[in-house]
Amino acid sequence: MKLKFLGTGTSQGVPVIGCHCEVCRSTDPKDNRFRSSALVSTDNGEKILIDCGPDFRTQMLNNKEDHVDAVLLTHEHNDHVIGLDDLRPLIFRSKKNMDLYSNKRVGDEVKNRFPYAFADVKYPGAPSFNLHEIEGNFKLFDTEIIPVEVMHYKISVFGFRFKNLAYITDASYISEKEKEKLKNLDYLILNCIRKEELHPAHFILSQVLELFEELQPKKMYLTHISHHLGIHAETETELPNNVHLSYDGLELEF
C-alpha cells in the first residue's frame, strides 16, 4: 500500500495570505503547503481519500491523480470537507455515488453543508454521496481500517490506521485506550502546528516528540504544519533521527 500527502498545511495553508515571514516568502516548494489531506492506494489499486478540503481539485491535478473510490472524513471543519463538491467529475465518470465514511456528527454536517447532494429531486449537476457511519473497525476494499479517536480541543476526531501506518490530524489529546492502537507502527503521521506556545486544539513539537518516545514508531512524519514551525530544510535538521517533516507530494510505501 501507499500513502501520498496531497496537503500538509493548516487551515490557512502556507504561504498565508498577507504574511511576509521567511516561510511564506520561501522559494522551496516544500514550504508551500496545501490544506491537509492524503490519498491511500490499496494493493489492488483502489484509492481512499482522507479528507477533502478546499485545495482538493488542485491537489489531484498537481499529482496527476484521476480517481477516488471512497472518502474517509476525520472531522467536519471546512479545511477537511469543503472540497467535497469537487468530487463531481469523478462521480459523473463512475456513474455511481461516492461513499463517504465518518462518525454520525460529521455525516450530519455534510448533509447540512451540501443539502443539494441529498435532495429528493437533484439538480442534474449535483454530486451524490452515500454516507456510512463509522462505529468501529471496518473493511474497505479488503483493507482493514482501524479508527483512532482523538480530541481536537473539545470535539472528537478520527485518525485512521492501515496495516502498520497511522494517520492523525487535528489532535491535541490521545487517550491511553486509543494509544494502544498506535503501537508497533512503521509510520506514525501526526499533526504538529508549531514549535512553541501550547495550542488548545493541536499538538506542538515538544508534545509530538514525547509521543514519539512513548509510542516508538519506526518513523514519524509531521503534518498539518503552519508557517510557525519554520523553514522546512532548517527544521528537518533539528529533528531527532526517524522524525521528519512531511511535504506535499511525499509518498510512503507500507
PDB file of C-alpha atoms in Angstrom:
ATOM      1  CA  MET A   1       0.000   0.000   0.000  1.00  0.00           C
ATOM      2  CA  LYS A   2       0.993   3.625  -0.415  1.00  0.00           C
ATOM      3  CA  LEU A   3       0.038   6.937   1.175  1.00  0.00           C
ATOM      4  CA  LYS A   4       0.582  10.190  -0.684  1.00  0.00           C
ATOM      5  CA  PHE A   5       0.402  13.528   1.126  1.00  0.00           C
ATOM      6  CA  LEU A   6      -1.840  15.749  -1.009  1.00  0.00           C
ATOM      7  CA  GLY A   7      -1.563  18.556   1.521  1.00  0.00           C
ATOM      8  CA  THR A   8       0.369  19.072   4.754  1.00  0.00           C
ATOM      9  CA  GLY A   9      -0.662  22.558   5.883  1.00  0.00           C
ATOM     10  CA  THR A  10      -3.048  24.046   8.410  1.00  0.00           C
ATOM     11  CA  SER A  11      -6.455  25.570   7.717  1.00  0.00           C
ATOM     12  CA  GLN A  12      -4.816  28.738   6.330  1.00  0.00           C
ATOM     13  CA  GLY A  13      -2.319  26.898   4.168  1.00  0.00           C
ATOM     14  CA  VAL A  14       1.269  28.050   3.612  1.00  0.00           C
ATOM     15  CA  PRO A  15       2.011  30.705   2.457  1.00  0.00           C
ATOM     16  CA  VAL A  16      -0.613  32.551   4.479  1.00  0.00           C
ATOM     17  CA  ILE A  17      -2.400  35.387   2.677  1.00  0.00           C
ATOM     18  CA  GLY A  18      -0.793  38.683   3.642  1.00  0.00           C
ATOM     19  CA  CYS A  19       2.093  37.152   5.592  1.00  0.00           C
ATOM     20  CA  HIS A  20       5.669  38.081   4.697  1.00  0.00           C
ATOM     21  CA  CYS A  21       7.595  35.852   7.106  1.00  0.00           C
ATOM     22  CA  GLU A  22      10.573  33.868   5.809  1.00  0.00           C
ATOM     23  CA  VAL A  23       8.492  30.688   5.477  1.00  0.00           C
ATOM     24  CA  CYS A  24       5.743  32.367   3.476  1.00  0.00           C
ATOM     25  CA  ARG A  25       8.387  34.010   1.241  1.00  0.00           C
ATOM     26  CA  SER A  26      10.397  30.808   0.806  1.00  0.00           C
ATOM     27  CA  THR A  27      11.119  29.602  -2.730  1.00  0.00           C
ATOM     28  CA  ASP A  28      11.490  25.990  -1.571  1.00  0.00           C
ATOM     29  CA  PRO A  29       8.437  24.028  -2.827  1.00  0.00           C
ATOM     30  CA  LYS A  30       8.465  22.055   0.427  1.00  0.00           C
ATOM     31  CA  ASP A  31       7.481  25.259   2.237  1.00  0.00           C
ATOM     32  CA  ASN A  32       4.289  25.557   0.150  1.00  0.00           C
ATOM     33  CA  ARG A  33       1.576  23.563   1.891  1.00  0.00           C
ATOM     34  CA  PHE A  34      -1.975  22.904   0.768  1.00  0.00           C
ATOM     35  CA  ARG A  35      -4.592  22.088   3.390  1.00  0.00           C
ATOM     36  CA  SER A  36      -4.054  18.646   4.939  1.00  0.00           C
ATOM     37  CA  SER A  37      -5.261  15.607   3.018  1.00  0.00           C
ATOM     38  CA  ALA A  38      -3.869  12.231   1.961  1.00  0.00           C
ATOM     39  CA  LEU A  39      -4.561   9.600  -0.688  1.00  0.00           C
ATOM     40  CA  VAL A  40      -4.129   5.933   0.213  1.00  0.00           C
ATOM     41  CA  SER A  41      -3.619   3.388  -2.582  1.00  0.00           C
ATOM     42  CA  THR A  42      -4.510  -0.207  -1.747  1.00  0.00           C
ATOM     43  CA  ASP A  43      -2.579  -3.214  -3.002  1.00  0.00           C
ATOM     44  CA  ASN A  44      -5.286  -3.693  -5.634  1.00  0.00           C
ATOM     45  CA  GLY A  45      -5.165  -0.078  -6.819  1.00  0.00           C
ATOM     46  CA  GLU A  46      -8.239   1.368  -5.110  1.00  0.00           C
ATOM     47  CA  LYS A  47      -7.862   4.968  -3.943  1.00  0.00           C
ATOM     48  CA  ILE A  48      -9.056   6.031  -0.493  1.00  0.00           C
ATOM     49  CA  LEU A  49      -9.049   9.794   0.129  1.00  0.00           C
ATOM     50  CA  ILE A  50      -8.587  11.070   3.674  1.00  0.00           C
ATOM     51  CA  ASP A  51     -10.352  14.444   3.909  1.00  0.00           C
ATOM     52  CA  CYS A  52     -11.396  16.673   1.041  1.00  0.00           C
ATOM     53  CA  GLY A  53     -10.566  20.304   1.675  1.00  0.00           C
ATOM     54  CA  PRO A  54     -10.634  23.490  -0.400  1.00  0.00           C
ATOM     55  CA  ASP A  55      -7.478  22.557  -2.343  1.00  0.00           C
ATOM     56  CA  PHE A  56      -8.712  19.131  -3.482  1.00  0.00           C
ATOM     57  CA  ARG A  57      -9.068  19.966  -7.197  1.00  0.00           C
ATOM     58  CA  THR A  58      -5.559  21.439  -7.480  1.00  0.00           C
ATOM     59  CA  GLN A  59      -4.069  18.646  -5.375  1.00  0.00           C
ATOM     60  CA  MET A  60      -5.465  15.995  -7.707  1.00  0.00           C
ATOM     61  CA  LEU A  61      -4.332  17.815 -10.832  1.00  0.00           C
ATOM     62  CA  ASN A  62      -0.841  18.521  -9.483  1.00  0.00           C
ATOM     63  CA  ASN A  63      -0.374  14.863  -8.547  1.00  0.00           C
ATOM     64  CA  LYS A  64      -1.902  13.574 -11.804  1.00  0.00           C
ATOM     65  CA  GLU A  65      -4.425  11.544  -9.807  1.00  0.00           C
ATOM     66  CA  ASP A  66      -7.641  10.769 -11.659  1.00  0.00           C
ATOM     67  CA  HIS A  67      -9.884   8.740  -9.388  1.00  0.00           C
ATOM     68  CA  VAL A  68     -11.115   8.272  -5.840  1.00  0.00           C
ATOM     69  CA  ASP A  69     -13.049   5.194  -4.761  1.00  0.00           C
ATOM     70  CA  ALA A  70     -14.047   6.249  -1.232  1.00  0.00           C
ATOM     71  CA  VAL A  71     -13.508   9.096   1.229  1.00  0.00           C
ATOM     72  CA  LEU A  72     -12.691   8.960   4.940  1.00  0.00           C
ATOM     73  CA  LEU A  73     -13.508  12.140   6.865  1.00  0.00           C
ATOM     74  CA  THR A  74     -11.632  12.906  10.071  1.00  0.00           C
ATOM     75  CA  HIS A  75     -13.989  15.711  11.128  1.00  0.00           C
ATOM     76  CA  GLU A  76     -16.238  18.458   9.822  1.00  0.00           C
ATOM     77  CA  HIS A  77     -14.053  21.584   9.813  1.00  0.00           C
ATOM     78  CA  ASN A  78     -14.070  23.336   6.452  1.00  0.00           C
ATOM     79  CA  ASP A  79     -10.424  22.674   5.652  1.00  0.00           C
ATOM     80  CA  HIS A  80     -11.281  18.955   5.726  1.00  0.00           C
ATOM     81  CA  VAL A  81     -14.675  18.773   3.983  1.00  0.00           C
ATOM     82  CA  ILE A  82     -15.441  21.855   1.926  1.00  0.00           C
ATOM     83  CA  GLY A  83     -13.937  20.378  -1.265  1.00  0.00           C
ATOM     84  CA  LEU A  84     -16.456  17.534  -1.450  1.00  0.00           C
ATOM     85  CA  ASP A  85     -18.318  19.272  -4.273  1.00  0.00           C
ATOM     86  CA  ASP A  86     -15.176  18.949  -6.421  1.00  0.00           C
ATOM     87  CA  LEU A  87     -15.625  15.175  -6.426  1.00  0.00           C
ATOM     88  CA  ARG A  88     -18.338  15.713  -9.071  1.00  0.00           C
ATOM     89  CA  PRO A  89     -16.293  14.804 -12.185  1.00  0.00           C
ATOM     90  CA  LEU A  90     -15.177  11.565 -10.531  1.00  0.00           C
ATOM     91  CA  ILE A  91     -18.764  10.774  -9.530  1.00  0.00           C
ATOM     92  CA  PHE A  92     -20.091  11.539 -13.020  1.00  0.00           C
ATOM     93  CA  ARG A  93     -17.441   9.397 -14.690  1.00  0.00           C
ATOM     94  CA  SER A  94     -18.016   6.416 -12.407  1.00  0.00           C
ATOM     95  CA  LYS A  95     -21.807   6.799 -12.688  1.00  0.00           C
ATOM     96  CA  LYS A  96     -22.248   5.967  -9.006  1.00  0.00           C
ATOM     97  CA  ASN A  97     -22.463   7.755  -5.691  1.00  0.00           C
ATOM     98  CA  MET A  98     -19.261   8.484  -3.791  1.00  0.00           C
ATOM     99  CA  ASP A  99     -19.001   6.593  -0.482  1.00  0.00           C
ATOM    100  CA  LEU A 100     -18.158   8.815   2.498  1.00  0.00           C
ATOM    101  CA  TYR A 101     -17.156   7.321   5.863  1.00  0.00           C
ATOM    102  CA  SER A 102     -17.313   9.336   9.100  1.00  0.00           C
ATOM    103  CA  ASN A 103     -18.944   9.461  12.502  1.00  0.00           C
ATOM    104  CA  LYS A 104     -22.617  10.461  12.661  1.00  0.00           C
ATOM    105  CA  ARG A 105     -21.905  14.065  13.689  1.00  0.00           C
ATOM    106  CA  VAL A 106     -19.721  14.641  10.649  1.00  0.00           C
ATOM    107  CA  GLY A 107     -22.222  12.934   8.335  1.00  0.00           C
ATOM    108  CA  ASP A 108     -24.963  15.247   9.604  1.00  0.00           C
ATOM    109  CA  GLU A 109     -22.735  18.256   8.934  1.00  0.00           C
ATOM    110  CA  VAL A 110     -22.072  17.072   5.379  1.00  0.00           C
ATOM    111  CA  LYS A 111     -25.833  16.948   4.821  1.00  0.00           C
ATOM    112  CA  ASN A 112     -26.190  20.480   6.212  1.00  0.00           C
ATOM    113  CA  ARG A 113     -23.411  21.953   4.062  1.00  0.00           C
ATOM    114  CA  PHE A 114     -24.260  20.096   0.863  1.00  0.00           C
ATOM    115  CA  PRO A 115     -28.057  19.725   1.015  1.00  0.00           C
ATOM    116  CA  TYR A 116     -28.332  19.672  -2.789  1.00  0.00           C
ATOM    117  CA  ALA A 117     -26.371  16.394  -2.821  1.00  0.00           C
ATOM    118  CA  PHE A 118     -29.128  14.733  -0.808  1.00  0.00           C
ATOM    119  CA  ALA A 119     -32.238  16.337  -2.352  1.00  0.00           C
ATOM    120  CA  ASP A 120     -35.081  14.053  -3.428  1.00  0.00           C
ATOM    121  CA  VAL A 121     -35.077  15.781  -6.804  1.00  0.00           C
ATOM    122  CA  LYS A 122     -31.487  16.703  -7.634  1.00  0.00           C
ATOM    123  CA  TYR A 123     -30.135  19.342  -9.947  1.00  0.00           C
ATOM    124  CA  PRO A 124     -28.507  17.362 -12.791  1.00  0.00           C
ATOM    125  CA  GLY A 125     -25.021  18.697 -11.990  1.00  0.00           C
ATOM    126  CA  ALA A 126     -25.145  17.937  -8.254  1.00  0.00           C
ATOM    127  CA  PRO A 127     -22.818  15.442  -6.581  1.00  0.00           C
ATOM    128  CA  SER A 128     -24.236  12.334  -4.940  1.00  0.00           C
ATOM    129  CA  PHE A 129     -22.927  10.680  -1.805  1.00  0.00           C
ATOM    130  CA  ASN A 130     -23.551   7.555   0.243  1.00  0.00           C
ATOM    131  CA  LEU A 131     -22.922   8.254   3.925  1.00  0.00           C
ATOM    132  CA  HIS A 132     -21.552   5.420   6.073  1.00  0.00           C
ATOM    133  CA  GLU A 133     -21.303   5.779   9.848  1.00  0.00           C
ATOM    134  CA  ILE A 134     -18.072   4.502  11.373  1.00  0.00           C
ATOM    135  CA  GLU A 135     -18.774   2.561  14.565  1.00  0.00           C
ATOM    136  CA  GLY A 136     -15.596   0.524  14.918  1.00  0.00           C
ATOM    137  CA  ASN A 137     -13.062  -1.311  12.792  1.00  0.00           C
ATOM    138  CA  PHE A 138     -14.260  -1.940   9.255  1.00  0.00           C
ATOM    139  CA  LYS A 139     -13.064  -3.277   5.917  1.00  0.00           C
ATOM    140  CA  LEU A 140     -12.874  -1.246   2.742  1.00  0.00           C
ATOM    141  CA  PHE A 141     -11.689  -2.940  -0.480  1.00  0.00           C
ATOM    142  CA  ASP A 142     -10.328  -5.837   1.611  1.00  0.00           C
ATOM    143  CA  THR A 143      -8.290  -3.375   3.671  1.00  0.00           C
ATOM    144  CA  GLU A 144      -8.922  -3.286   7.418  1.00  0.00           C
ATOM    145  CA  ILE A 145      -9.271   0.251   8.731  1.00  0.00           C
ATOM    146  CA  ILE A 146      -8.951   0.943  12.439  1.00  0.00           C
ATOM    147  CA  PRO A 147     -10.403   4.311  13.504  1.00  0.00           C
ATOM    148  CA  VAL A 148      -8.417   6.075  16.223  1.00  0.00           C
ATOM    149  CA  GLU A 149     -10.488   8.568  18.209  1.00  0.00           C
ATOM    150  CA  VAL A 150      -8.540  11.627  19.327  1.00  0.00           C
ATOM    151  CA  MET A 151      -9.578  15.014  20.706  1.00  0.00           C
ATOM    152  CA  HIS A 152      -9.298  18.261  18.760  1.00  0.00           C
ATOM    153  CA  TYR A 153      -9.886  20.748  21.556  1.00  0.00           C
ATOM    154  CA  LYS A 154     -13.394  19.661  22.624  1.00  0.00           C
ATOM    155  CA  ILE A 155     -14.513  17.641  19.604  1.00  0.00           C
ATOM    156  CA  SER A 156     -13.682  14.047  18.755  1.00  0.00           C
ATOM    157  CA  VAL A 157     -11.780  13.459  15.530  1.00  0.00           C
ATOM    158  CA  PHE A 158     -10.933  10.221  13.764  1.00  0.00           C
ATOM    159  CA  GLY A 159      -7.439   9.203  12.812  1.00  0.00           C
ATOM    160  CA  PHE A 160      -7.042   6.005  10.807  1.00  0.00           C
ATOM    161  CA  ARG A 161      -4.689   3.035  10.968  1.00  0.00           C
ATOM    162  CA  PHE A 162      -3.985   0.945   7.865  1.00  0.00           C
ATOM    163  CA  LYS A 163      -1.729  -2.056   8.471  1.00  0.00           C
ATOM    164  CA  ASN A 164       1.430  -0.600  10.037  1.00  0.00           C
ATOM    165  CA  LEU A 165       0.703   3.091   9.281  1.00  0.00           C
ATOM    166  CA  ALA A 166      -1.480   5.526  11.229  1.00  0.00           C
ATOM    167  CA  TYR A 167      -2.590   8.982  10.061  1.00  0.00           C
ATOM    168  CA  ILE A 168      -3.771  11.507  12.661  1.00  0.00           C
ATOM    169  CA  THR A 169      -4.520  15.142  12.004  1.00  0.00           C
ATOM    170  CA  ASP A 170      -6.048  17.902  14.164  1.00  0.00           C
ATOM    171  CA  ALA A 171      -5.335  16.314  17.530  1.00  0.00           C
ATOM    172  CA  SER A 172      -4.477  17.807  20.901  1.00  0.00           C
ATOM    173  CA  TYR A 173      -5.050  14.729  23.089  1.00  0.00           C
ATOM    174  CA  ILE A 174      -4.937  10.939  22.668  1.00  0.00           C
ATOM    175  CA  SER A 175      -6.296   8.720  25.443  1.00  0.00           C
ATOM    176  CA  GLU A 176      -4.396   5.748  26.787  1.00  0.00           C
ATOM    177  CA  LYS A 177      -7.003   3.435  25.276  1.00  0.00           C
ATOM    178  CA  GLU A 178      -6.533   4.894  21.796  1.00  0.00           C
ATOM    179  CA  LYS A 179      -2.750   4.906  22.135  1.00  0.00           C
ATOM    180  CA  GLU A 180      -2.923   1.115  22.230  1.00  0.00           C
ATOM    181  CA  LYS A 181      -3.983   1.268  18.567  1.00  0.00           C
ATOM    182  CA  LEU A 182      -0.780   3.169  17.783  1.00  0.00           C
ATOM    183  CA  LYS A 183       1.697   0.556  18.954  1.00  0.00           C
ATOM    184  CA  ASN A 184       4.052  -1.380  16.630  1.00  0.00           C
ATOM    185  CA  LEU A 185       3.847   1.111  13.770  1.00  0.00           C
ATOM    186  CA  ASP A 186       6.290   1.558  10.931  1.00  0.00           C
ATOM    187  CA  TYR A 187       4.853   5.032  10.296  1.00  0.00           C
ATOM    188  CA  LEU A 188       3.017   7.390  12.636  1.00  0.00           C
ATOM    189  CA  ILE A 189       1.781  10.538  10.903  1.00  0.00           C
ATOM    190  CA  LEU A 190       0.803  13.192  13.424  1.00  0.00           C
ATOM    191  CA  ASN A 191      -0.177  16.838  13.353  1.00  0.00           C
ATOM    192  CA  CYS A 192       2.279  19.450  14.596  1.00  0.00           C
ATOM    193  CA  ILE A 193       1.248  23.064  14.211  1.00  0.00           C
ATOM    194  CA  ARG A 194       4.303  24.909  15.573  1.00  0.00           C
ATOM    195  CA  LYS A 195       7.461  24.674  17.665  1.00  0.00           C
ATOM    196  CA  GLU A 196       6.488  26.630  20.760  1.00  0.00           C
ATOM    197  CA  GLU A 197       3.489  28.024  22.645  1.00  0.00           C
ATOM    198  CA  LEU A 198       0.841  25.481  23.534  1.00  0.00           C
ATOM    199  CA  HIS A 199      -2.192  25.338  21.261  1.00  0.00           C
ATOM    200  CA  PRO A 200      -5.646  24.361  22.588  1.00  0.00           C
ATOM    201  CA  ALA A 201      -6.528  22.206  19.566  1.00  0.00           C
ATOM    202  CA  HIS A 202      -3.245  20.972  18.060  1.00  0.00           C
ATOM    203  CA  PHE A 203      -0.049  19.308  19.198  1.00  0.00           C
ATOM    204  CA  ILE A 204       3.144  21.344  19.152  1.00  0.00           C
ATOM    205  CA  LEU A 205       6.641  19.984  18.545  1.00  0.00           C
ATOM    206  CA  SER A 206       7.553  19.097  22.145  1.00  0.00           C
ATOM    207  CA  GLN A 207       4.322  17.112  22.506  1.00  0.00           C
ATOM    208  CA  VAL A 208       4.774  15.080  19.332  1.00  0.00           C
ATOM    209  CA  LEU A 209       8.360  14.268  20.292  1.00  0.00           C
ATOM    210  CA  GLU A 210       7.093  12.986  23.654  1.00  0.00           C
ATOM    211  CA  LEU A 211       4.603  10.792  21.810  1.00  0.00           C
ATOM    212  CA  PHE A 212       7.366   9.545  19.530  1.00  0.00           C
ATOM    213  CA  GLU A 213       9.362   8.406  22.566  1.00  0.00           C
ATOM    214  CA  GLU A 214       6.291   6.860  24.176  1.00  0.00           C
ATOM    215  CA  LEU A 215       4.827   5.048  21.156  1.00  0.00           C
ATOM    216  CA  GLN A 216       8.147   4.283  19.436  1.00  0.00           C
ATOM    217  CA  PRO A 217       7.087   4.006  15.804  1.00  0.00           C
ATOM    218  CA  LYS A 218       9.916   3.213  13.425  1.00  0.00           C
ATOM    219  CA  LYS A 219       9.355   6.597  11.773  1.00  0.00           C
ATOM    220  CA  MET A 220       7.198   9.630  12.486  1.00  0.00           C
ATOM    221  CA  TYR A 221       6.109  12.214   9.920  1.00  0.00           C
ATOM    222  CA  LEU A 222       4.640  15.550  10.981  1.00  0.00           C
ATOM    223  CA  THR A 223       1.716  17.087   9.094  1.00  0.00           C
ATOM    224  CA  HIS A 224      -0.859  19.890   9.468  1.00  0.00           C
ATOM    225  CA  ILE A 225       2.125  22.238   9.692  1.00  0.00           C
ATOM    226  CA  SER A 226       1.855  26.028   9.966  1.00  0.00           C
ATOM    227  CA  HIS A 227       4.363  28.682   8.954  1.00  0.00           C
ATOM    228  CA  HIS A 228       5.254  28.964  12.652  1.00  0.00           C
ATOM    229  CA  LEU A 229       7.141  25.644  12.529  1.00  0.00           C
ATOM    230  CA  GLY A 230       9.868  27.286  10.450  1.00  0.00           C
ATOM    231  CA  ILE A 231      11.663  26.713   7.165  1.00  0.00           C
ATOM    232  CA  HIS A 232      11.338  23.067   6.094  1.00  0.00           C
ATOM    233  CA  ALA A 233      15.029  22.457   5.387  1.00  0.00           C
ATOM    234  CA  GLU A 234      16.188  24.054   8.646  1.00  0.00           C
ATOM    235  CA  THR A 235      13.560  22.438  10.861  1.00  0.00           C
ATOM    236  CA  GLU A 236      14.226  18.997   9.360  1.00  0.00           C
ATOM    237  CA  THR A 237      17.854  19.145  10.548  1.00  0.00           C
ATOM    238  CA  GLU A 238      16.746  19.955  14.106  1.00  0.00           C
ATOM    239  CA  LEU A 239      14.560  16.860  14.468  1.00  0.00           C
ATOM    240  CA  PRO A 240      15.682  13.561  16.037  1.00  0.00           C
ATOM    241  CA  ASN A 241      16.546  10.603  13.838  1.00  0.00           C
ATOM    242  CA  ASN A 242      13.447   8.982  12.336  1.00  0.00           C
ATOM    243  CA  VAL A 243      11.265  12.080  12.870  1.00  0.00           C
ATOM    244  CA  HIS A 244      10.601  14.006   9.668  1.00  0.00           C
ATOM    245  CA  LEU A 245       8.510  16.799   8.250  1.00  0.00           C
ATOM    246  CA  SER A 246       6.095  15.701   5.560  1.00  0.00           C
ATOM    247  CA  TYR A 247       5.626  17.804   2.436  1.00  0.00           C
ATOM    248  CA  ASP A 248       3.054  17.958  -0.326  1.00  0.00           C
ATOM    249  CA  GLY A 249       3.547  15.128  -2.810  1.00  0.00           C
ATOM    250  CA  LEU A 250       5.604  12.893  -0.499  1.00  0.00           C
ATOM    251  CA  GLU A 251       4.665   9.213  -0.865  1.00  0.00           C
ATOM    252  CA  LEU A 252       5.213   6.453   1.722  1.00  0.00           C
ATOM    253  CA  GLU A 253       5.041   2.745   0.953  1.00  0.00           C
ATOM    254  CA  PHE A 254       3.932   0.416   3.710  1.00  0.00           C
TER     255      PHE A 254
END
